[in-house]
C-alpha cells in the first residue's frame, strides 16, 4: 500500500525534526541554556521548563550501539536500555553529549540498575518512583519532585519559584491539549492520515526545544489535516488498530509500517509518545503545585506500576472512542513488566471489549520484518 502523499511538507518537516534538533541543541549550549536529558514520561518536565532549561528525550531507538553496550550489560536485556546506555557510553548521540544533567527514574529493574553505570559518564539524578499509586506513594513522589527541584537549583545555581512552576504547568497543559486535538482527529472514520505519518509528528514534537511555539505548531498541523480531510483526502477504509505496550519509535516503527503495509491503519497509540502521558492534564487549580504535579505524573499507567489499573482505564476509553477493530501490543524483548502484563491486557481486550488482540515481541533489529508482516497480515485479515 502506497503512503498517502497529501501532506508531504508537514510530515517531512517533522521527520527531519530530530536532525534539526541536533543543531538546535548545539546552539542552546552556545547560549548557555541548560539541557536536561530524560528517559521517561514520569519526569515532571514542568520543573525544567520553570528554570528555562530545555528538555530532550534520550531513550534510544536504534541497534547501532548495542554491541558496545553488551560489553558492560547482559545480552538478554531490553534493547531500549542497552541502546540508550550504548549511546551514552560512546558519545554517539549529540543529545546525550550536550545534556548537562541526565534524569532517570526507578521504573523497571534494568533501567534503574543501568543508571548506576551511566553515572560514570554524566551527572545523573535518579528519582525514586514508587511502584503503586496509593496515598503513601503519592506523598513519596511529591517529596521526590521537591528533591528534584532542589537538585536543579543546586546544579544550575537558580531559584525555581512556585510561580515559575505554575507558568510551566499552564504551558505544558496547552501542549497536551494541542496534542490531544491532533491525535484525536484519528477518531474519525475513515482515518484522515496513516498512523505512521501521524506518529512522525508526535515523535517530531518531542524535538521542539521552544515549548512556547509547540501548541501553535501542533494546532496548525491539526487544522491542515482536518481541512484536507474535509476536502476528501481520507485514507481508504481499513481495519482500525490500536497500538499499546512498550515505547515505539525509530527501529520499532517497523510495527506500524507492517500494520499499514498489510491493510490496517494505526488510529491510536496508547504507548509513551502517544496518549499515555498526555491525556491527563496537571490540575491548574490545585494551590499546591507539587501536589498537582505528583498526582498527574504518578497516575501514568505504565506497566512498572503494580497494580496498573490506569492502563486498563485508558484502553477501555480509547477502544471505544477510536472505534478500534483490533489491538496490537508491542513488547520489547526482555521487557518483563510489559511482557508479564500482556496477559491481563489480552484478557481485558478479548473478554471485556470483545476485540481481537495480538502480542508482537520484537527488538531493534530488522531481522524479524518478514515474520512481522506474516503475523500482522494474518491478524488484520481476520478483523
Ligand atoms: S512511563 S513505558 S518511558 S518506563 S521497554 S526500559 S519498561 S524493560 S520504557 Fe518506559 Fe517510562 Fe514506562 Fe513510558 Fe524497562 Fe520495558 Fe525496556 Fe521500558
Coordinates of C-alpha atoms and ligand atoms in Angstrom, one line a residue:
X1 CA 0.0 0.0 0.0
X2 CA 1.5 3.3 -1.0
X3 CA 1.7 6.0 1.6
X4 CA -0.7 8.9 1.5
X5 CA 1.0 11.8 0.0
X6 CA -1.3 14.7 0.6
X7 CA 0.6 16.4 3.4
X8 CA 4.3 15.9 2.4
X9 CA 5.7 19.2 3.7
X10 CA 4.4 18.8 7.2
X11 CA 5.4 15.3 7.6
X12 CA 8.9 15.7 6.1
X13 CA 9.5 18.7 8.4
X14 CA 8.8 16.5 11.4
X15 CA 10.8 13.6 10.0
X16 CA 13.7 16.0 9.8
X17 CA 13.0 17.4 13.3
X18 CA 15.5 15.1 15.0
X19 CA 18.3 16.1 12.7
X20 CA 17.4 19.8 13.1
X21 CA 17.3 19.4 16.8
X22 CA 20.9 18.3 16.9
X23 CA 21.9 21.8 15.6
X24 CA 19.4 23.5 17.9
X25 CA 20.9 21.6 20.9
X26 CA 24.4 22.9 19.9
X27 CA 23.0 26.5 19.6
X28 CA 21.4 26.2 23.0
X29 CA 24.7 25.2 24.5
X30 CA 26.4 28.1 22.9
X31 CA 23.8 30.4 24.6
X32 CA 24.4 28.6 28.0
X33 CA 20.8 27.3 28.1
X34 CA 20.8 24.1 30.4
X35 CA 19.8 20.9 28.6
X36 CA 18.2 18.2 30.7
X37 CA 18.3 14.7 29.2
X38 CA 15.4 12.4 30.2
X39 CA 14.4 8.8 29.9
X40 CA 10.9 8.6 30.9
X41 CA 7.5 10.3 30.9
X42 CA 7.3 10.1 34.7
X43 CA 9.8 13.1 34.8
X44 CA 7.7 16.3 35.5
X45 CA 9.0 18.4 32.7
X46 CA 7.5 21.5 34.2
X47 CA 10.4 21.6 36.7
X48 CA 12.9 22.0 34.0
X49 CA 10.7 24.4 32.0
X50 CA 10.3 26.5 35.1
X51 CA 14.0 27.3 35.2
X52 CA 14.2 28.0 31.4
X53 CA 16.0 24.7 30.6
X54 CA 15.4 22.7 27.5
X55 CA 14.5 19.0 27.7
X56 CA 15.5 16.2 25.4
X57 CA 14.5 12.5 25.4
X58 CA 17.4 10.1 25.5
X59 CA 15.6 6.8 25.0
X60 CA 17.5 5.3 22.1
X61 CA 15.7 3.6 19.3
X62 CA 18.4 2.0 17.1
X63 CA 20.6 -1.0 17.5
X64 CA 23.7 0.9 16.4
X65 CA 25.4 0.9 19.9
X66 CA 24.1 -2.3 21.3
X67 CA 27.3 -4.3 20.7
X68 CA 29.2 -1.7 22.7
X69 CA 26.6 -1.8 25.5
X70 CA 26.8 -5.6 25.6
X71 CA 30.4 -5.4 26.7
X72 CA 29.1 -4.0 30.0
X73 CA 25.5 -5.1 30.3
X74 CA 23.8 -8.6 30.0
X75 CA 22.9 -9.5 26.4
X76 CA 19.4 -10.6 27.5
X77 CA 18.4 -7.1 28.5
X78 CA 15.8 -4.9 26.8
X79 CA 17.1 -3.2 23.7
X80 CA 15.9 0.2 24.8
X81 CA 18.2 0.0 27.9
X82 CA 21.2 -1.4 26.0
X83 CA 20.9 1.1 23.2
X84 CA 20.5 4.1 25.5
X85 CA 23.4 3.1 27.6
X86 CA 25.5 2.4 24.4
X87 CA 24.8 5.9 23.1
X88 CA 25.8 7.4 26.5
X89 CA 29.0 5.3 26.6
X90 CA 30.1 6.0 23.0
X91 CA 29.1 9.7 22.9
X92 CA 27.5 9.0 19.5
X93 CA 24.3 10.8 20.5
X94 CA 24.6 14.6 20.4
X95 CA 21.7 15.0 22.8
X96 CA 23.4 12.9 25.4
X97 CA 26.7 14.7 24.7
X98 CA 25.1 18.1 25.2
X99 CA 23.0 17.2 28.2
X100 CA 24.1 18.9 31.4
X101 CA 22.2 16.5 33.6
X102 CA 20.5 13.2 32.9
X103 CA 17.4 12.3 34.9
X104 CA 16.3 8.7 35.4
X105 CA 13.6 7.2 37.5
X106 CA 13.4 3.8 39.3
X107 CA 11.0 2.4 36.7
X108 CA 12.0 -1.1 35.6
X109 CA 14.9 -3.1 37.2
X110 CA 17.1 -2.9 34.1
X111 CA 16.8 0.8 33.7
X112 CA 17.4 1.7 37.3
X113 CA 20.5 -0.5 37.5
X114 CA 21.8 0.9 34.2
X115 CA 21.7 4.4 35.6
X116 CA 24.3 3.4 38.2
X117 CA 26.7 2.9 35.3
X118 CA 25.5 5.9 33.3
X119 CA 26.6 8.0 36.3
X120 CA 30.2 7.1 35.3
X121 CA 29.8 9.2 32.1
X122 CA 27.5 12.0 33.1
X123 CA 25.9 13.7 36.1
X124 CA 22.8 11.6 36.8
X125 CA 19.9 12.3 39.1
X126 CA 17.6 9.3 39.8
X127 CA 14.1 10.0 41.1
X128 CA 12.7 7.2 43.3
X129 CA 9.5 6.4 41.6
X130 CA 7.1 4.3 43.8
X131 CA 5.6 1.2 42.2
X132 CA 2.0 1.8 43.1
X133 CA -0.4 4.8 43.1
X134 CA -1.7 4.8 46.7
X135 CA -1.6 7.7 49.1
X136 CA 1.7 6.8 50.7
X137 CA 3.3 6.6 47.2
X138 CA 1.8 9.9 46.3
X139 CA 3.5 11.5 49.4
X140 CA 6.8 9.9 48.4
X141 CA 6.5 11.0 44.8
X142 CA 5.7 14.6 45.9
X143 CA 8.8 14.6 48.1
X144 CA 10.9 13.3 45.2
X145 CA 9.6 16.1 42.9
X146 CA 10.7 18.6 45.5
X147 CA 14.1 16.9 45.8
X148 CA 14.4 17.0 42.0
X149 CA 13.6 20.8 42.1
X150 CA 16.3 21.3 44.7
X151 CA 18.8 19.3 42.7
X152 CA 18.2 21.5 39.7
X153 CA 18.6 24.6 41.8
X154 CA 21.8 23.4 43.3
X155 CA 23.4 22.3 40.0
X156 CA 22.4 25.3 37.9
X157 CA 22.6 28.0 40.7
X158 CA 19.0 29.1 40.1
X159 CA 15.8 29.6 42.2
X160 CA 12.7 27.9 40.9
X161 CA 9.6 29.6 42.4
X162 CA 6.1 28.2 42.6
X163 CA 5.1 31.0 40.2
X164 CA 7.6 29.7 37.6
X165 CA 6.2 26.2 38.0
X166 CA 2.7 27.4 37.7
X167 CA 3.6 29.1 34.4
X168 CA 5.3 26.0 33.1
X169 CA 2.2 23.9 34.1
X170 CA 0.0 26.2 32.0
X171 CA 2.3 26.0 29.0
X172 CA 2.7 22.2 29.2
X173 CA -1.1 21.8 29.5
X174 CA -1.5 23.8 26.3
X175 CA 0.9 21.4 24.6
X176 CA -1.1 18.5 25.9
X177 CA -4.4 20.0 24.7
X178 CA -2.9 20.6 21.2
X179 CA -1.6 17.0 21.1
X180 CA -4.9 15.6 22.2
X181 CA -6.7 17.6 19.5
X182 CA -4.2 16.4 16.8
X183 CA -4.2 12.7 17.6
X184 CA -7.9 12.9 18.3
X185 CA -8.5 13.6 14.6
X186 CA -7.9 9.8 14.1
X187 CA -11.3 9.1 15.9
X188 CA -12.8 10.0 12.5
X189 CA -13.7 7.0 10.3
X190 CA -12.2 6.7 7.8
X191 CA -9.0 8.0 9.3
X192 CA -7.6 11.3 7.9
X193 CA -4.0 10.1 7.7
X194 CA -1.9 7.0 8.1
X195 CA -0.7 6.2 11.6
X196 CA 2.9 6.2 10.5
X197 CA 2.5 9.8 9.3
X198 CA 0.8 10.9 12.5
X199 CA 3.4 9.2 14.5
X200 CA 6.2 11.2 12.8
X201 CA 4.5 14.3 14.0
X202 CA 4.1 13.0 17.6
X203 CA 7.7 12.0 17.7
X204 CA 8.9 15.1 16.0
X205 CA 7.1 17.3 18.5
X206 CA 9.4 16.0 21.2
X207 CA 12.4 17.6 19.4
X208 CA 11.0 21.1 19.6
X209 CA 13.0 22.8 22.3
X210 CA 11.0 26.0 22.3
X211 CA 7.9 24.8 24.1
X212 CA 6.1 28.1 23.7
X213 CA 5.7 27.6 19.9
X214 CA 4.7 23.9 20.1
X215 CA 1.0 24.2 20.9
X216 CA 0.5 26.7 17.9
X217 CA 2.5 24.5 15.6
X218 CA 0.6 21.3 16.5
X219 CA -2.7 23.1 16.1
X220 CA -1.7 24.4 12.7
X221 CA -0.9 20.8 11.6
X222 CA -4.2 19.6 13.0
X223 CA -6.1 22.3 11.1
X224 CA -4.3 21.4 7.9
X225 CA -5.1 17.7 8.3
X226 CA -8.7 18.5 9.0
X227 CA -9.2 20.8 6.1
X228 CA -7.7 18.3 3.7
X229 CA -9.9 15.6 5.2
X230 CA -13.0 17.7 4.7
X231 CA -11.9 18.3 1.1
X232 CA -12.0 14.5 0.7
X233 CA -8.4 13.1 1.2
X234 CA -9.0 10.4 3.8
X235 CA -7.2 7.1 4.0
X236 CA -9.3 4.3 2.4
X237 CA -11.5 2.4 4.8
X238 CA -9.4 -0.2 6.7
X239 CA -9.4 -2.2 9.9
X240 CA -8.6 0.2 12.7
X241 CA -5.7 -0.8 15.0
X242 CA -4.8 0.5 18.5
X243 CA -1.1 0.0 19.4
X244 CA -0.2 -0.5 23.0
X245 CA 2.9 -1.7 25.0
X246 CA 6.5 -0.6 25.1
X247 CA 7.5 2.8 23.7
X248 CA 7.5 2.8 19.8
X249 CA 9.9 4.9 17.8
X250 CA 12.9 4.6 15.4
X251 CA 13.6 0.9 14.7
X252 CA 10.2 -0.2 16.1
X253 CA 8.2 1.9 13.8
X254 CA 8.5 -1.2 11.7
X255 CA 5.5 -2.5 13.6
X256 CA 3.3 0.5 12.5
X257 CA 4.6 0.0 9.0
X258 CA 3.8 -3.7 9.0
X259 CA 0.3 -3.0 10.2
X260 CA -0.3 -0.4 7.4
X261 CA 1.5 -2.3 4.7
X262 CA -0.8 -5.2 5.4
X263 CA -4.1 -3.3 5.1
X264 CA -4.7 -1.9 8.6
X265 CA -4.5 1.7 9.8
X266 CA -2.9 2.5 13.2
X267 CA -5.5 5.0 14.6
X268 CA -4.4 5.1 18.2
X269 CA -1.2 4.9 20.2
X270 CA -1.6 4.2 23.9
X271 CA 2.2 4.0 24.4
X272 CA 4.6 6.7 25.6
X273 CA 4.9 9.0 22.5
X274 CA 1.1 8.5 22.2
X275 CA -1.6 9.1 24.8
X276 CA -0.1 7.6 27.9
X277 CA 1.3 10.7 29.5
X278 CA -0.7 13.3 27.6
X279 CA -4.4 12.6 28.3
X280 CA -4.5 13.8 31.9
X281 CA -3.6 17.4 32.5
X282 CA -2.0 18.9 35.6
X283 CA -4.7 20.5 37.8
X284 CA -4.0 24.2 37.4
X285 CA -6.5 25.0 40.3
X286 CA -4.6 22.9 42.9
X287 CA -3.0 25.6 45.2
X288 CA -0.1 23.1 45.9
X289 CA 1.9 22.9 42.7
X290 CA 4.0 20.0 43.9
X291 CA 0.9 18.0 44.8
X292 CA -0.6 18.8 41.4
X293 CA 2.5 17.5 39.6
X294 CA 2.7 14.5 41.8
X295 CA -0.9 13.4 41.2
X296 CA -0.7 13.9 37.4
X297 CA 2.6 12.1 36.9
X298 CA 2.1 9.2 39.4
X299 CA -1.2 8.4 37.6
X300 CA 0.6 7.4 34.4
X301 CA -0.5 3.9 33.5
X302 CA 2.9 2.2 32.8
X303 CA 3.4 -1.5 33.4
X304 CA 6.1 -0.6 36.0
X305 CA 3.1 0.1 38.3
X306 CA 1.7 -2.8 40.3
X307 CA -1.2 -3.0 40.1
X308 CA -1.7 -0.8 37.0
X309 CA -5.4 0.0 36.7
X310 CA -4.9 3.2 34.8
X311 CA -3.7 1.5 31.7
X312 CA -6.9 -0.6 31.5
X313 CA -9.0 2.6 32.0
X314 CA -7.2 4.3 29.2
X315 CA -7.5 1.3 26.9
X316 CA -11.2 1.0 27.8
X317 CA -11.9 4.6 26.7
X318 CA -9.7 4.6 23.7
X319 CA -11.0 1.3 22.2
X320 CA -14.5 2.9 22.2
X321 CA -13.5 6.4 21.2
X322 CA -11.4 5.4 18.2
X323 CA -13.8 2.6 17.1
X324 CA -10.9 0.1 17.3
X325 CA -11.2 -3.2 15.5
X326 CA -8.1 -4.9 16.9
X327 CA -5.3 -4.3 19.5
X328 CA -1.6 -4.9 18.8
X329 CA 0.7 -4.9 21.8
X330 CA 4.4 -4.4 21.1
X331 CA 6.7 -5.9 23.8
X332 CA 10.4 -5.3 23.5
X333 CA 12.5 -8.5 24.1
X334 CA 13.2 -9.0 27.8
X335 CA 10.8 -6.3 28.9
X336 CA 9.4 -8.2 31.9
X337 CA 6.8 -5.6 33.1
X338 CA 5.1 -5.3 29.7
X339 CA 5.7 -9.0 28.9
X340 CA 4.0 -10.2 32.1
X341 CA 1.2 -7.6 31.9
X342 CA 0.4 -8.6 28.3
X343 CA -1.7 -11.5 29.7
X344 CA -4.1 -9.2 31.6
X345 CA -4.2 -6.8 28.6
X346 CA -5.2 -9.6 26.3
X347 CA -7.8 -10.8 28.7
X348 CA -9.2 -7.3 29.1
X349 CA -9.3 -6.7 25.3
X350 CA -10.8 -10.1 24.4
X351 CA -13.2 -10.6 27.3
X352 CA -14.3 -7.1 28.4
X353 CA -14.1 -5.3 25.0
X354 CA -14.7 -8.3 22.7
X355 CA -11.9 -7.3 20.4
X356 CA -9.1 -9.3 18.9
X357 CA -5.6 -8.9 20.4
X358 CA -2.1 -9.9 19.4
X359 CA 1.3 -9.6 21.1
X360 CA 4.3 -8.8 19.0
X361 CA 7.7 -9.4 20.7
X362 CA 10.5 -7.6 18.9
X363 CA 13.8 -5.7 19.2
X364 CA 15.7 -3.1 17.3
X365 CA 16.9 -5.3 14.5
X366 CA 15.3 -5.7 11.1
X367 CA 15.7 -9.5 11.2
X368 CA 12.0 -10.1 12.0
X369 CA 10.3 -7.8 9.5
X370 CA 9.2 -10.8 7.3
X371 CA 7.8 -12.6 10.3
X372 CA 6.1 -9.3 11.5
X373 CA 4.4 -9.0 8.1
X374 CA 3.2 -12.6 8.1
X375 CA 1.7 -12.4 11.6
X376 CA 0.2 -8.9 11.2
X377 CA -1.3 -9.7 7.8
X378 CA -3.0 -12.8 9.3
X379 CA -4.3 -10.8 12.2
X380 CA -5.6 -8.0 10.1
X381 CA -7.1 -10.5 7.6
X382 CA -9.4 -11.9 10.3
X383 CA -10.7 -8.4 11.5
Ligands
LIG1 S1 6.4 5.5 31.5 S2 6.9 2.9 29.2 S3 9.1 5.7 29.3 S4 9.1 3.3 32.0 S5 10.7 -1.3 27.5 S6 13.2 0.2 29.6 S7 9.9 -0.7 30.9 S8 12.4 -3.2 30.1 S9 10.5 2.3 28.7 FE1 9.1 3.4 29.8 FE2 8.7 5.4 31.5 FE3 7.0 3.4 31.4 FE4 7.0 5.1 29.4 FE5 12.1 -1.2 31.0 FE6 10.4 -2.4 29.4 FE7 12.7 -1.6 28.4 FE8 10.9 0.2 29.2

